């Protein structure tokens, strides 16, 4: 390697360093990079990027390392790890504007905002990094009440491919702000966001287990109810084979501390099938993305994941989903409710174009099964879904790009990636 810049002294972790074991990998992928750089501010990120480019090695950027594609590490290259940049600051309480550095985990964000009575919809696990989620979209526990995380990003601090530091907001570099909100990983290194939070302290939280029929009637009822449900309600459903039947494990979050509203929102979910168990409570929002979730990512969960979106779920769609969940490959099938506040934003306002969909369908296989098994299980669903979400796609290739960024959105993403990163150093395997 070339001479280490003074700004990075002591902040380069090489194989043999005792820290390397905890920094080499991601949640899904074990790797062996030549070096991991740990900048502590934006100027050091710029220095790290210049240093990494001088090496002529593969480059990865990591905020939390929870990304399913494993792209935030590599073999034999350089990783710029933003985990030391994890500060969270309320910069305007009246306007609810919060500055979040990209290396913060959402558990840290929720904990920092709780004393102010504020919250940001922030994925579904406290260990997820702010940077990865907030540049890809942000489907979380408050999605139908709050919308996507990107819908509330008012400004971003970005280090471009040439090391230039730029502020992107509505008046300065609005094109950069547009692409950061949904396709930011190909434009530069976002080091901090200014995000508008909402007033929220407690939420209703319920866990419901329901036996569902294999013809999909229960899933259809779930989707039909969510299409009309109050937007305070967001749900996630995991389908689990059990003998000759399926069990739907439903997590329901109601973004209010009004117990009557919570009960009224959750009660229809108990009627979609035979209820096997239920529990509900009011809880502080940080309990959903708890600091207990925080852990090092050491490749502990290898998996292959893909997803697609449904505008409305037909009976045939629901039957195909249950058939896939119970089929020979038995992928883990999860459903996330969309709609509500997501629909309030025009399709061309951000790089996330999928604004009229009610459900996200996610399928995952685990070793020893891999991509072929997932493809076989997904094939009957692929013709039914429309579009995809970047943060639940393990294989970011050209075909995935077309699904995630369709039509005019994809054309604009390509143009802006080429403008801000003409050498394609952040684009990786997209081949866009």
PDB file of N, CA, C and O in Angstrom, residues 291-351:
ATOM      1  N   UNK A 291     -31.785  -1.591  21.464  1.00  0.00           N
ATOM      2  CA  UNK A 291     -30.328  -1.672  21.564  1.00  0.00           C
ATOM      3  C   UNK A 291     -29.869  -3.102  21.838  1.00  0.00           C
ATOM      4  O   UNK A 291     -28.703  -3.443  21.616  1.00  0.00           O
ATOM      5  N   UNK A 292     -30.778  -3.967  22.296  1.00  0.00           N
ATOM      6  CA  UNK A 292     -30.440  -5.383  22.476  1.00  0.00           C
ATOM      7  C   UNK A 292     -30.163  -6.059  21.134  1.00  0.00           C
ATOM      8  O   UNK A 292     -29.560  -7.133  21.091  1.00  0.00           O
ATOM      9  N   UNK A 293     -30.597  -5.430  20.043  1.00  0.00           N
ATOM     10  CA  UNK A 293     -30.340  -5.981  18.711  1.00  0.00           C
ATOM     11  C   UNK A 293     -28.901  -5.766  18.250  1.00  0.00           C
ATOM     12  O   UNK A 293     -28.461  -6.395  17.286  1.00  0.00           O
ATOM     13  N   UNK A 294     -28.183  -4.854  18.883  1.00  0.00           N
ATOM     14  CA  UNK A 294     -26.862  -4.481  18.380  1.00  0.00           C
ATOM     15  C   UNK A 294     -25.876  -5.628  18.524  1.00  0.00           C
ATOM     16  O   UNK A 294     -25.773  -6.247  19.588  1.00  0.00           O
ATOM     17  N   UNK A 295     -25.165  -5.907  17.437  1.00  0.00           N
ATOM     18  CA  UNK A 295     -24.179  -6.974  17.460  1.00  0.00           C
ATOM     19  C   UNK A 295     -23.204  -6.762  16.306  1.00  0.00           C
ATOM     20  O   UNK A 295     -23.482  -6.026  15.355  1.00  0.00           O
ATOM     21  N   UNK A 296     -22.072  -7.398  16.395  1.00  0.00           N
ATOM     22  CA  UNK A 296     -21.133  -7.384  15.278  1.00  0.00           C
ATOM     23  C   UNK A 296     -21.666  -8.285  14.170  1.00  0.00           C
ATOM     24  O   UNK A 296     -22.332  -9.290  14.429  1.00  0.00           O
ATOM     25  N   UNK A 297     -21.387  -7.908  12.936  1.00  0.00           N
ATOM     26  CA  UNK A 297     -21.792  -8.726  11.793  1.00  0.00           C
ATOM     27  C   UNK A 297     -20.603  -9.561  11.336  1.00  0.00           C
ATOM     28  O   UNK A 297     -19.615  -9.020  10.843  1.00  0.00           O
ATOM     29  N   UNK A 298     -20.740 -10.868  11.493  1.00  0.00           N
ATOM     30  CA  UNK A 298     -19.611 -11.776  11.211  1.00  0.00           C
ATOM     31  C   UNK A 298     -20.035 -12.902  10.268  1.00  0.00           C
ATOM     32  O   UNK A 298     -19.531 -14.016  10.350  1.00  0.00           O
ATOM     33  N   UNK A 299     -20.990 -12.581   9.369  1.00  0.00           N
ATOM     34  CA  UNK A 299     -21.443 -13.593   8.426  1.00  0.00           C
ATOM     35  C   UNK A 299     -22.320 -14.650   9.046  1.00  0.00           C
ATOM     36  O   UNK A 299     -22.398 -15.774   8.562  1.00  0.00           O
ATOM     37  N   UNK A 300     -23.028 -14.290  10.132  1.00  0.00           N
ATOM     38  CA  UNK A 300     -23.780 -15.281  10.883  1.00  0.00           C
ATOM     39  C   UNK A 300     -25.057 -15.743  10.189  1.00  0.00           C
ATOM     40  O   UNK A 300     -25.644 -16.752  10.585  1.00  0.00           O
ATOM     41  N   UNK A 301     -25.516 -15.054   9.148  1.00  0.00           N
ATOM     42  CA  UNK A 301     -26.765 -15.443   8.513  1.00  0.00           C
ATOM     43  C   UNK A 301     -26.641 -15.466   6.989  1.00  0.00           C
ATOM     44  O   UNK A 301     -27.197 -14.624   6.290  1.00  0.00           O
ATOM     45  N   UNK A 302     -25.909 -16.420   6.436  1.00  0.00           N
ATOM     46  CA  UNK A 302     -25.859 -16.531   4.972  1.00  0.00           C
ATOM     47  C   UNK A 302     -27.241 -16.843   4.422  1.00  0.00           C
ATOM     48  O   UNK A 302     -27.983 -17.647   4.996  1.00  0.00           O
ATOM     49  N   UNK A 303     -27.610 -16.193   3.337  1.00  0.00           N
ATOM     50  CA  UNK A 303     -28.944 -16.361   2.777  1.00  0.00           C
ATOM     51  C   UNK A 303     -28.982 -15.756   1.384  1.00  0.00           C
ATOM     52  O   UNK A 303     -28.079 -15.012   0.991  1.00  0.00           O
ATOM     53  N   UNK A 304     -30.034 -16.091   0.641  1.00  0.00           N
ATOM     54  CA  UNK A 304     -30.284 -15.486  -0.665  1.00  0.00           C
ATOM     55  C   UNK A 304     -31.726 -15.013  -0.672  1.00  0.00           C
ATOM     56  O   UNK A 304     -32.637 -15.783  -0.344  1.00  0.00           O
ATOM     57  N   UNK A 305     -31.942 -13.743  -1.049  1.00  0.00           N
ATOM     58  CA  UNK A 305     -33.259 -13.123  -0.921  1.00  0.00           C
ATOM     59  C   UNK A 305     -33.638 -12.406  -2.202  1.00  0.00           C
ATOM     60  O   UNK A 305     -32.786 -11.809  -2.866  1.00  0.00           O
ATOM     61  N   UNK A 306     -34.917 -12.450  -2.524  1.00  0.00           N
ATOM     62  CA  UNK A 306     -35.459 -11.622  -3.591  1.00  0.00           C
ATOM     63  C   UNK A 306     -36.841 -11.148  -3.164  1.00  0.00           C
ATOM     64  O   UNK A 306     -37.371 -11.580  -2.132  1.00  0.00           O
ATOM     65  N   UNK A 307     -37.443 -10.261  -3.953  1.00  0.00           N
ATOM     66  CA  UNK A 307     -38.739  -9.722  -3.560  1.00  0.00           C
ATOM     67  C   UNK A 307     -39.466  -9.153  -4.765  1.00  0.00           C
ATOM     68  O   UNK A 307     -38.884  -8.944  -5.834  1.00  0.00           O
ATOM     69  N   UNK A 308     -40.730  -8.891  -4.577  1.00  0.00           N
ATOM     70  CA  UNK A 308     -41.541  -8.234  -5.586  1.00  0.00           C
ATOM     71  C   UNK A 308     -42.723  -7.555  -4.928  1.00  0.00           C
ATOM     72  O   UNK A 308     -43.006  -7.781  -3.736  1.00  0.00           O
ATOM     73  N   UNK A 309     -43.442  -6.728  -5.687  1.00  0.00           N
ATOM     74  CA  UNK A 309     -44.515  -5.914  -5.144  1.00  0.00           C
ATOM     75  C   UNK A 309     -45.834  -6.242  -5.834  1.00  0.00           C
ATOM     76  O   UNK A 309     -45.878  -6.541  -7.028  1.00  0.00           O
ATOM     77  N   UNK A 310     -46.904  -6.181  -5.065  1.00  0.00           N
ATOM     78  CA  UNK A 310     -48.250  -6.384  -5.584  1.00  0.00           C
ATOM     79  C   UNK A 310     -49.057  -5.115  -5.377  1.00  0.00           C
ATOM     80  O   UNK A 310     -49.078  -4.562  -4.274  1.00  0.00           O
ATOM     81  N   UNK A 311     -49.732  -4.661  -6.430  1.00  0.00           N
ATOM     82  CA  UNK A 311     -50.624  -3.514  -6.275  1.00  0.00           C
ATOM     83  C   UNK A 311     -51.811  -3.909  -5.412  1.00  0.00           C
ATOM     84  O   UNK A 311     -52.138  -3.259  -4.423  1.00  0.00           O
ATOM     85  N   UNK A 312     -52.482  -4.980  -5.792  1.00  0.00           N
ATOM     86  CA  UNK A 312     -53.564  -5.563  -5.000  1.00  0.00           C
ATOM     87  C   UNK A 312     -53.410  -7.077  -5.081  1.00  0.00           C
ATOM     88  O   UNK A 312     -52.999  -7.604  -6.112  1.00  0.00           O
ATOM     89  N   UNK A 313     -53.736  -7.764  -4.016  1.00  0.00           N
ATOM     90  CA  UNK A 313     -53.558  -9.208  -3.980  1.00  0.00           C
ATOM     91  C   UNK A 313     -54.842  -9.908  -4.426  1.00  0.00           C
ATOM     92  O   UNK A 313     -55.875  -9.798  -3.764  1.00  0.00           O
ATOM     93  N   UNK A 314     -54.774 -10.619  -5.535  1.00  0.00           N
ATOM     94  CA  UNK A 314     -55.904 -11.412  -5.988  1.00  0.00           C
ATOM     95  C   UNK A 314     -55.918 -12.755  -5.279  1.00  0.00           C
ATOM     96  O   UNK A 314     -54.948 -13.149  -4.618  1.00  0.00           O
ATOM     97  N   UNK A 315     -57.018 -13.485  -5.459  1.00  0.00           N
ATOM     98  CA  UNK A 315     -57.085 -14.820  -4.899  1.00  0.00           C
ATOM     99  C   UNK A 315     -56.016 -15.735  -5.462  1.00  0.00           C
ATOM    100  O   UNK A 315     -55.422 -16.540  -4.743  1.00  0.00           O
ATOM    101  N   UNK A 316     -55.753 -15.610  -6.765  1.00  0.00           N
ATOM    102  CA  UNK A 316     -54.710 -16.426  -7.381  1.00  0.00           C
ATOM    103  C   UNK A 316     -53.325 -16.050  -6.863  1.00  0.00           C
ATOM    104  O   UNK A 316     -52.463 -16.912  -6.686  1.00  0.00           O
ATOM    105  N   UNK A 317     -53.092 -14.742  -6.631  1.00  0.00           N
ATOM    106  CA  UNK A 317     -51.820 -14.313  -6.044  1.00  0.00           C
ATOM    107  C   UNK A 317     -51.619 -14.954  -4.675  1.00  0.00           C
ATOM    108  O   UNK A 317     -50.548 -15.491  -4.366  1.00  0.00           O
ATOM    109  N   UNK A 318     -52.661 -14.891  -3.849  1.00  0.00           N
ATOM    110  CA  UNK A 318     -52.560 -15.426  -2.496  1.00  0.00           C
ATOM    111  C   UNK A 318     -52.318 -16.934  -2.521  1.00  0.00           C
ATOM    112  O   UNK A 318     -51.510 -17.465  -1.741  1.00  0.00           O
ATOM    113  N   UNK A 319     -52.991 -17.635  -3.418  1.00  0.00           N
ATOM    114  CA  UNK A 319     -52.796 -19.076  -3.518  1.00  0.00           C
ATOM    115  C   UNK A 319     -51.371 -19.403  -3.963  1.00  0.00           C
ATOM    116  O   UNK A 319     -50.764 -20.368  -3.485  1.00  0.00           O
ATOM    117  N   UNK A 320     -50.832 -18.613  -4.886  1.00  0.00           N
ATOM    118  CA  UNK A 320     -49.455 -18.842  -5.337  1.00  0.00           C
ATOM    119  C   UNK A 320     -48.455 -18.594  -4.220  1.00  0.00           C
ATOM    120  O   UNK A 320     -47.446 -19.306  -4.107  1.00  0.00           O
ATOM    121  N   UNK A 321     -48.716 -17.605  -3.383  1.00  0.00           N
ATOM    122  CA  UNK A 321     -47.813 -17.314  -2.257  1.00  0.00           C
ATOM    123  C   UNK A 321     -47.819 -18.457  -1.258  1.00  0.00           C
ATOM    124  O   UNK A 321     -46.762 -18.929  -0.807  1.00  0.00           O
ATOM    125  N   UNK A 322     -49.004 -18.944  -0.896  1.00  0.00           N
ATOM    126  CA  UNK A 322     -49.055 -20.046   0.067  1.00  0.00           C
ATOM    127  C   UNK A 322     -48.463 -21.318  -0.525  1.00  0.00           C
ATOM    128  O   UNK A 322     -47.803 -22.093   0.182  1.00  0.00           O
ATOM    129  N   UNK A 323     -48.655 -21.533  -1.838  1.00  0.00           N
ATOM    130  CA  UNK A 323     -48.067 -22.714  -2.478  1.00  0.00           C
ATOM    131  C   UNK A 323     -46.548 -22.644  -2.445  1.00  0.00           C
ATOM    132  O   UNK A 323     -45.868 -23.657  -2.214  1.00  0.00           O
ATOM    133  N   UNK A 324     -45.989 -21.460  -2.658  1.00  0.00           N
ATOM    134  CA  UNK A 324     -44.531 -21.312  -2.601  1.00  0.00           C
ATOM    135  C   UNK A 324     -44.013 -21.573  -1.195  1.00  0.00           C
ATOM    136  O   UNK A 324     -42.984 -22.241  -1.001  1.00  0.00           O
ATOM    137  N   UNK A 325     -44.715 -21.050  -0.198  1.00  0.00           N
ATOM    138  CA  UNK A 325     -44.271 -21.221   1.188  1.00  0.00           C
ATOM    139  C   UNK A 325     -44.303 -22.676   1.619  1.00  0.00           C
ATOM    140  O   UNK A 325     -43.470 -23.108   2.430  1.00  0.00           O
ATOM    141  N   UNK A 326     -45.253 -23.447   1.076  1.00  0.00           N
ATOM    142  CA  UNK A 326     -45.396 -24.845   1.470  1.00  0.00           C
ATOM    143  C   UNK A 326     -44.756 -25.803   0.479  1.00  0.00           C
ATOM    144  O   UNK A 326     -44.799 -27.026   0.683  1.00  0.00           O
ATOM    145  N   UNK A 327     -44.142 -25.274  -0.575  1.00  0.00           N
ATOM    146  CA  UNK A 327     -43.603 -26.098  -1.645  1.00  0.00           C
ATOM    147  C   UNK A 327     -42.337 -26.833  -1.266  1.00  0.00           C
ATOM    148  O   UNK A 327     -41.829 -26.722  -0.143  1.00  0.00           O
ATOM    149  N   UNK A 328     -41.779 -27.567  -2.208  1.00  0.00           N
ATOM    150  CA  UNK A 328     -40.625 -28.433  -1.896  1.00  0.00           C
ATOM    151  C   UNK A 328     -39.386 -27.676  -1.446  1.00  0.00           C
ATOM    152  O   UNK A 328     -38.583 -28.216  -0.676  1.00  0.00           O
ATOM    153  N   UNK A 329     -39.209 -26.457  -1.916  1.00  0.00           N
ATOM    154  CA  UNK A 329     -38.016 -25.700  -1.521  1.00  0.00           C
ATOM    155  C   UNK A 329     -38.235 -24.924  -0.219  1.00  0.00           C
ATOM    156  O   UNK A 329     -37.262 -24.490   0.407  1.00  0.00           O
ATOM    157  N   UNK A 330     -39.489 -24.739   0.150  1.00  0.00           N
ATOM    158  CA  UNK A 330     -39.877 -24.073   1.387  1.00  0.00           C
ATOM    159  C   UNK A 330     -39.028 -22.840   1.710  1.00  0.00           C
ATOM    160  O   UNK A 330     -38.358 -22.776   2.753  1.00  0.00           O
ATOM    161  N   UNK A 331     -39.048 -21.843   0.834  1.00  0.00           N
ATOM    162  CA  UNK A 331     -38.370 -20.600   1.200  1.00  0.00           C
ATOM    163  C   UNK A 331     -39.108 -19.917   2.341  1.00  0.00           C
ATOM    164  O   UNK A 331     -40.299 -20.184   2.573  1.00  0.00           O
ATOM    165  N   UNK A 332     -38.421 -19.082   3.058  1.00  0.00           N
ATOM    166  CA  UNK A 332     -39.083 -18.251   4.060  1.00  0.00           C
ATOM    167  C   UNK A 332     -39.792 -17.129   3.308  1.00  0.00           C
ATOM    168  O   UNK A 332     -39.151 -16.339   2.608  1.00  0.00           O
ATOM    169  N   UNK A 333     -41.115 -17.086   3.409  1.00  0.00           N
ATOM    170  CA  UNK A 333     -41.911 -16.061   2.741  1.00  0.00           C
ATOM    171  C   UNK A 333     -42.376 -15.047   3.779  1.00  0.00           C
ATOM    172  O   UNK A 333     -42.960 -15.414   4.804  1.00  0.00           O
ATOM    173  N   UNK A 334     -42.106 -13.783   3.496  1.00  0.00           N
ATOM    174  CA  UNK A 334     -42.568 -12.691   4.353  1.00  0.00           C
ATOM    175  C   UNK A 334     -43.335 -11.683   3.517  1.00  0.00           C
ATOM    176  O   UNK A 334     -43.013 -11.452   2.343  1.00  0.00           O
ATOM    177  N   UNK A 335     -44.343 -11.082   4.115  1.00  0.00           N
ATOM    178  CA  UNK A 335     -45.156 -10.063   3.469  1.00  0.00           C
ATOM    179  C   UNK A 335     -45.090  -8.796   4.305  1.00  0.00           C
ATOM    180  O   UNK A 335     -45.178  -8.847   5.532  1.00  0.00           O
ATOM    181  N   UNK A 336     -44.931  -7.660   3.646  1.00  0.00           N
ATOM    182  CA  UNK A 336     -44.930  -6.371   4.337  1.00  0.00           C
ATOM    183  C   UNK A 336     -46.050  -5.509   3.762  1.00  0.00           C
ATOM    184  O   UNK A 336     -46.185  -5.411   2.531  1.00  0.00           O
ATOM    185  N   UNK A 337     -46.823  -4.886   4.631  1.00  0.00           N
ATOM    186  CA  UNK A 337     -47.886  -4.003   4.160  1.00  0.00           C
ATOM    187  C   UNK A 337     -47.308  -2.648   3.774  1.00  0.00           C
ATOM    188  O   UNK A 337     -46.457  -2.089   4.469  1.00  0.00           O
ATOM    189  N   UNK A 338     -47.771  -2.142   2.648  1.00  0.00           N
ATOM    190  CA  UNK A 338     -47.391  -0.811   2.173  1.00  0.00           C
ATOM    191  C   UNK A 338     -48.650   0.048   2.104  1.00  0.00           C
ATOM    192  O   UNK A 338     -49.557  -0.127   2.889  1.00  0.00           O
ATOM    193  N   UNK A 339     -48.690   0.995   1.189  1.00  0.00           N
ATOM    194  CA  UNK A 339     -49.846   1.873   1.099  1.00  0.00           C
ATOM    195  C   UNK A 339     -49.786   2.973   2.141  1.00  0.00           C
ATOM    196  O   UNK A 339     -48.730   3.319   2.674  1.00  0.00           O
ATOM    197  N   UNK A 340     -50.936   3.538   2.465  1.00  0.00           N
ATOM    198  CA  UNK A 340     -50.978   4.626   3.441  1.00  0.00           C
ATOM    199  C   UNK A 340     -50.136   5.798   2.995  1.00  0.00           C
ATOM    200  O   UNK A 340     -50.251   6.295   1.871  1.00  0.00           O
ATOM    201  N   UNK A 341     -49.246   6.252   3.877  1.00  0.00           N
ATOM    202  CA  UNK A 341     -48.432   7.437   3.598  1.00  0.00           C
ATOM    203  C   UNK A 341     -47.469   7.234   2.439  1.00  0.00           C
ATOM    204  O   UNK A 341     -47.033   8.211   1.821  1.00  0.00           O
ATOM    205  N   UNK A 342     -47.117   5.979   2.119  1.00  0.00           N
ATOM    206  CA  UNK A 342     -46.237   5.737   0.965  1.00  0.00           C
ATOM    207  C   UNK A 342     -46.867   6.292  -0.299  1.00  0.00           C
ATOM    208  O   UNK A 342     -46.190   6.830  -1.181  1.00  0.00           O
ATOM    209  N   UNK A 343     -48.200   6.188  -0.394  1.00  0.00           N
ATOM    210  CA  UNK A 343     -48.907   6.632  -1.594  1.00  0.00           C
ATOM    211  C   UNK A 343     -49.015   8.154  -1.706  1.00  0.00           C
ATOM    212  O   UNK A 343     -49.407   8.659  -2.763  1.00  0.00           O
ATOM    213  N   UNK A 344     -48.683   8.868  -0.643  1.00  0.00           N
ATOM    214  CA  UNK A 344     -48.825  10.326  -0.665  1.00  0.00           C
ATOM    215  C   UNK A 344     -47.774  11.003  -1.536  1.00  0.00           C
ATOM    216  O   UNK A 344     -47.940  12.164  -1.922  1.00  0.00           O
ATOM    217  N   UNK A 345     -46.707  10.315  -1.822  1.00  0.00           N
ATOM    218  CA  UNK A 345     -45.563  10.893  -2.531  1.00  0.00           C
ATOM    219  C   UNK A 345     -45.654  10.527  -4.010  1.00  0.00           C
ATOM    220  O   UNK A 345     -45.851   9.359  -4.350  1.00  0.00           O
ATOM    221  N   UNK A 346     -45.508  11.493  -4.920  1.00  0.00           N
ATOM    222  CA  UNK A 346     -45.548  11.175  -6.359  1.00  0.00           C
ATOM    223  C   UNK A 346     -44.460  10.182  -6.741  1.00  0.00           C
ATOM    224  O   UNK A 346     -43.365  10.168  -6.161  1.00  0.00           O
ATOM    225  N   UNK A 347     -44.750   9.353  -7.740  1.00  0.00           N
ATOM    226  CA  UNK A 347     -43.832   8.290  -8.146  1.00  0.00           C
ATOM    227  C   UNK A 347     -42.502   8.827  -8.640  1.00  0.00           C
ATOM    228  O   UNK A 347     -41.484   8.130  -8.551  1.00  0.00           O
ATOM    229  N   UNK A 348     -42.484  10.060  -9.159  1.00  0.00           N
ATOM    230  CA  UNK A 348     -41.232  10.609  -9.695  1.00  0.00           C
ATOM    231  C   UNK A 348     -40.514  11.538  -8.722  1.00  0.00           C
ATOM    232  O   UNK A 348     -39.522  12.161  -9.076  1.00  0.00           O
ATOM    233  N   UNK A 349     -40.992  11.614  -7.477  1.00  0.00           N
ATOM    234  CA  UNK A 349     -40.391  12.542  -6.512  1.00  0.00           C
ATOM    235  C   UNK A 349     -39.067  12.038  -5.952  1.00  0.00           C
ATOM    236  O   UNK A 349     -38.237  12.830  -5.511  1.00  0.00           O
ATOM    237  N   UNK A 350     -38.876  10.726  -5.950  1.00  0.00           N
ATOM    238  CA  UNK A 350     -37.652  10.107  -5.454  1.00  0.00           C
ATOM    239  C   UNK A 350     -37.285   8.976  -6.409  1.00  0.00           C
ATOM    240  O   UNK A 350     -38.027   8.651  -7.342  1.00  0.00           O
ATOM    241  N   UNK A 351     -36.161   8.322  -6.139  1.00  0.00           N
ATOM    242  CA  UNK A 351     -35.748   7.191  -6.971  1.00  0.00           C
ATOM    243  C   UNK A 351     -36.481   5.905  -6.606  1.00  0.00           C
ATOM    244  O   UNK A 351     -36.229   4.868  -7.219  1.00  0.00           O
TER     245      UNK A 351
END
